[in-house]
């Protein structure tokens, strides 16, 4: 049996502007997807622990399937196809909620590539895994998509991503993630922002420019652990994402709960918007206060430490 795991991610600053070539800042977090590979001569099975939520029963085929399970198997099937692999039993387990903008699909693809590469003796390097994973994720999602998620799942740590990927050596942060539990459609949100940009380039370009400045300034603030100022930048970035039209009432309710009763130093939506998650930086009252505030506002809460290790063999 061969086991590999890869981390989920948060985009700290720069979502959407990155689609137009402006560097964004993201980090791997300590929520992981694990993929186990075993030989199954003459067969091919994919098993997942993802919760049976929104399941359906195919009466003709006598099969029970869930949206989450189908989601995981779609990505693993694409990896198997790419490598021409068969005769295997694959098991997928993940702490990362799917469709939340936390890099669940990238972590599954990267962990599957690493586990299969080791099991089949393919000797794929990290650079090869990152490139293959980006291609596979894009083909399954039929989308634009920066290499942010697949690069973070592979290399871990902090990355500055535009057309190229730069590794940054920065200290970890303890963030609190609030999930609205509303799935988001990254492709739809990207199209919305790009169409706004096409209609009002003179307004949208300066917003992208300001987001780019924030993503750049944040690198220094994280390095120096100037957390109050970092929180301020999160708040400004959230406002700019609102201006681009990717905020929702539910996301803003979590942002305001985090900054208010939760005592956060700053909070913003993370990822494409339209649903998914917010990230908040705990203030002096600490993570537990923030967690209670977010739960009371209706969120599912995760604690996420940034700068986590990338793909590895083992759990
Ligand atoms: O929703 P997510 O986490 O996949 O984030 C998408 C972020 C965008 O900047 C909108 C697109 C991208 O590929 O970077």
Short mmCIF file of C-alpha atoms in Angstrom, two decimals, residues 30-154:
data_model
loop_
_atom_site.label_atom_id
_atom_site.label_comp_id
_atom_site.label_asym_id
_atom_site.label_seq_id
_atom_site.Cartn_x
_atom_site.Cartn_y
_atom_site.Cartn_z
CA UNK A 30 -2.86 22.18 7.58
CA UNK A 31 -6.03 20.56 6.20
CA UNK A 32 -4.98 17.61 4.04
CA UNK A 33 -6.25 15.15 1.43
CA UNK A 34 -4.83 11.61 1.58
CA UNK A 35 -4.74 9.09 -1.27
CA UNK A 36 -3.95 5.39 -0.72
CA UNK A 37 -3.07 3.06 -3.58
CA UNK A 38 -3.12 -0.75 -3.46
CA UNK A 39 -2.83 -3.39 -6.15
CA UNK A 40 -6.11 -4.90 -7.35
CA UNK A 41 -5.19 -7.26 -10.18
CA UNK A 42 -7.78 -7.13 -12.96
CA UNK A 43 -9.87 -4.41 -11.31
CA UNK A 44 -10.08 -0.67 -10.75
CA UNK A 45 -11.86 0.79 -7.69
CA UNK A 46 -12.06 4.26 -6.22
CA UNK A 47 -13.31 4.60 -2.63
CA UNK A 48 -13.84 7.84 -0.70
CA UNK A 49 -14.68 8.92 2.84
CA UNK A 50 -16.23 12.18 1.64
CA UNK A 51 -19.63 12.57 3.33
CA UNK A 52 -22.72 11.17 1.60
CA UNK A 53 -24.36 14.57 1.22
CA UNK A 54 -26.78 15.18 -1.65
CA UNK A 55 -26.62 11.51 -2.69
CA UNK A 56 -28.66 9.96 -5.47
CA UNK A 57 -29.77 6.41 -6.22
CA UNK A 58 -29.52 5.07 -9.75
CA UNK A 59 -32.32 2.47 -9.71
CA UNK A 60 -31.41 0.93 -13.06
CA UNK A 61 -27.76 0.39 -12.23
CA UNK A 62 -28.54 -0.22 -8.53
CA UNK A 63 -25.85 2.30 -7.58
CA UNK A 64 -25.77 4.89 -4.81
CA UNK A 65 -23.71 7.96 -5.51
CA UNK A 66 -23.05 11.23 -3.75
CA UNK A 67 -22.07 14.58 -5.23
CA UNK A 68 -18.93 14.64 -3.05
CA UNK A 69 -17.94 11.08 -3.94
CA UNK A 70 -18.47 11.75 -7.65
CA UNK A 71 -16.40 14.90 -7.28
CA UNK A 72 -13.41 12.99 -5.84
CA UNK A 73 -13.70 10.12 -8.33
CA UNK A 74 -13.81 12.54 -11.29
CA UNK A 75 -10.39 13.93 -10.37
CA UNK A 76 -8.86 10.56 -9.50
CA UNK A 77 -10.18 9.06 -12.77
CA UNK A 78 -8.54 11.91 -14.70
CA UNK A 79 -5.21 11.17 -12.96
CA UNK A 80 -5.52 7.41 -13.68
CA UNK A 81 -6.30 8.15 -17.31
CA UNK A 82 -3.35 10.53 -17.64
CA UNK A 83 -0.96 7.88 -16.26
CA UNK A 84 -2.68 4.97 -18.07
CA UNK A 85 -2.91 3.17 -14.71
CA UNK A 86 -5.25 0.27 -13.90
CA UNK A 87 -5.37 -2.83 -11.64
CA UNK A 88 -5.59 -0.64 -8.54
CA UNK A 89 -7.74 0.13 -5.51
CA UNK A 90 -7.60 3.86 -4.66
CA UNK A 91 -8.93 5.32 -1.43
CA UNK A 92 -9.41 9.08 -1.01
CA UNK A 93 -9.82 10.75 2.40
CA UNK A 94 -9.95 14.50 2.88
CA UNK A 95 -10.28 17.08 5.66
CA UNK A 96 -10.83 19.79 3.03
CA UNK A 97 -14.46 20.62 2.23
CA UNK A 98 -15.08 20.45 -1.54
CA UNK A 99 -16.31 23.49 -3.47
CA UNK A 100 -15.24 25.89 -0.71
CA UNK A 101 -12.21 27.50 -2.39
CA UNK A 102 -9.81 25.68 -0.06
CA UNK A 103 -8.05 23.75 -2.82
CA UNK A 104 -9.70 20.37 -2.24
CA UNK A 105 -9.53 19.16 -5.85
CA UNK A 106 -5.89 20.25 -6.28
CA UNK A 107 -4.90 18.42 -3.08
CA UNK A 108 -6.64 15.23 -4.27
CA UNK A 109 -5.00 15.40 -7.72
CA UNK A 110 -1.53 16.12 -6.31
CA UNK A 111 -1.75 13.42 -3.61
CA UNK A 112 -3.03 10.92 -6.21
CA UNK A 113 -0.15 11.73 -8.59
CA UNK A 114 2.43 11.38 -5.79
CA UNK A 115 0.96 8.09 -4.50
CA UNK A 116 0.71 6.61 -8.00
CA UNK A 117 4.17 7.84 -8.99
CA UNK A 118 5.68 6.09 -5.98
CA UNK A 119 3.53 2.94 -6.25
CA UNK A 120 4.20 2.47 -9.97
CA UNK A 121 7.86 3.59 -9.77
CA UNK A 122 7.35 6.51 -12.17
CA UNK A 123 9.74 8.81 -10.30
CA UNK A 124 7.81 12.03 -10.99
CA UNK A 125 9.58 15.12 -9.58
CA UNK A 126 7.66 17.80 -7.66
CA UNK A 127 7.93 20.14 -10.63
CA UNK A 128 6.45 17.45 -12.89
CA UNK A 129 3.68 16.71 -10.37
CA UNK A 130 2.77 20.43 -10.14
CA UNK A 131 2.66 20.84 -13.93
CA UNK A 132 0.65 17.64 -14.53
CA UNK A 133 -1.76 18.46 -11.69
CA UNK A 134 -2.43 21.94 -13.08
CA UNK A 135 -3.16 20.50 -16.53
CA UNK A 136 -5.46 17.79 -15.11
CA UNK A 137 -7.34 20.21 -12.82
CA UNK A 138 -7.86 22.65 -15.68
CA UNK A 139 -9.11 19.93 -18.02
CA UNK A 140 -11.62 18.56 -15.47
CA UNK A 141 -12.84 22.08 -14.59
CA UNK A 142 -12.73 23.25 -18.23
CA UNK A 143 -11.53 26.59 -16.91
CA UNK A 144 -8.98 29.38 -16.92
CA UNK A 145 -7.46 28.96 -13.47
CA UNK A 146 -4.08 30.06 -12.14
CA UNK A 147 -1.60 27.40 -10.99
CA UNK A 148 -2.09 28.63 -7.37
CA UNK A 149 -3.93 25.60 -5.95
CA UNK A 150 -1.88 22.86 -7.58
CA UNK A 151 1.43 24.65 -6.86
CA UNK A 152 0.52 25.13 -3.18
CA UNK A 153 -0.65 21.51 -2.85
CA UNK A 154 2.69 20.40 -4.31
#
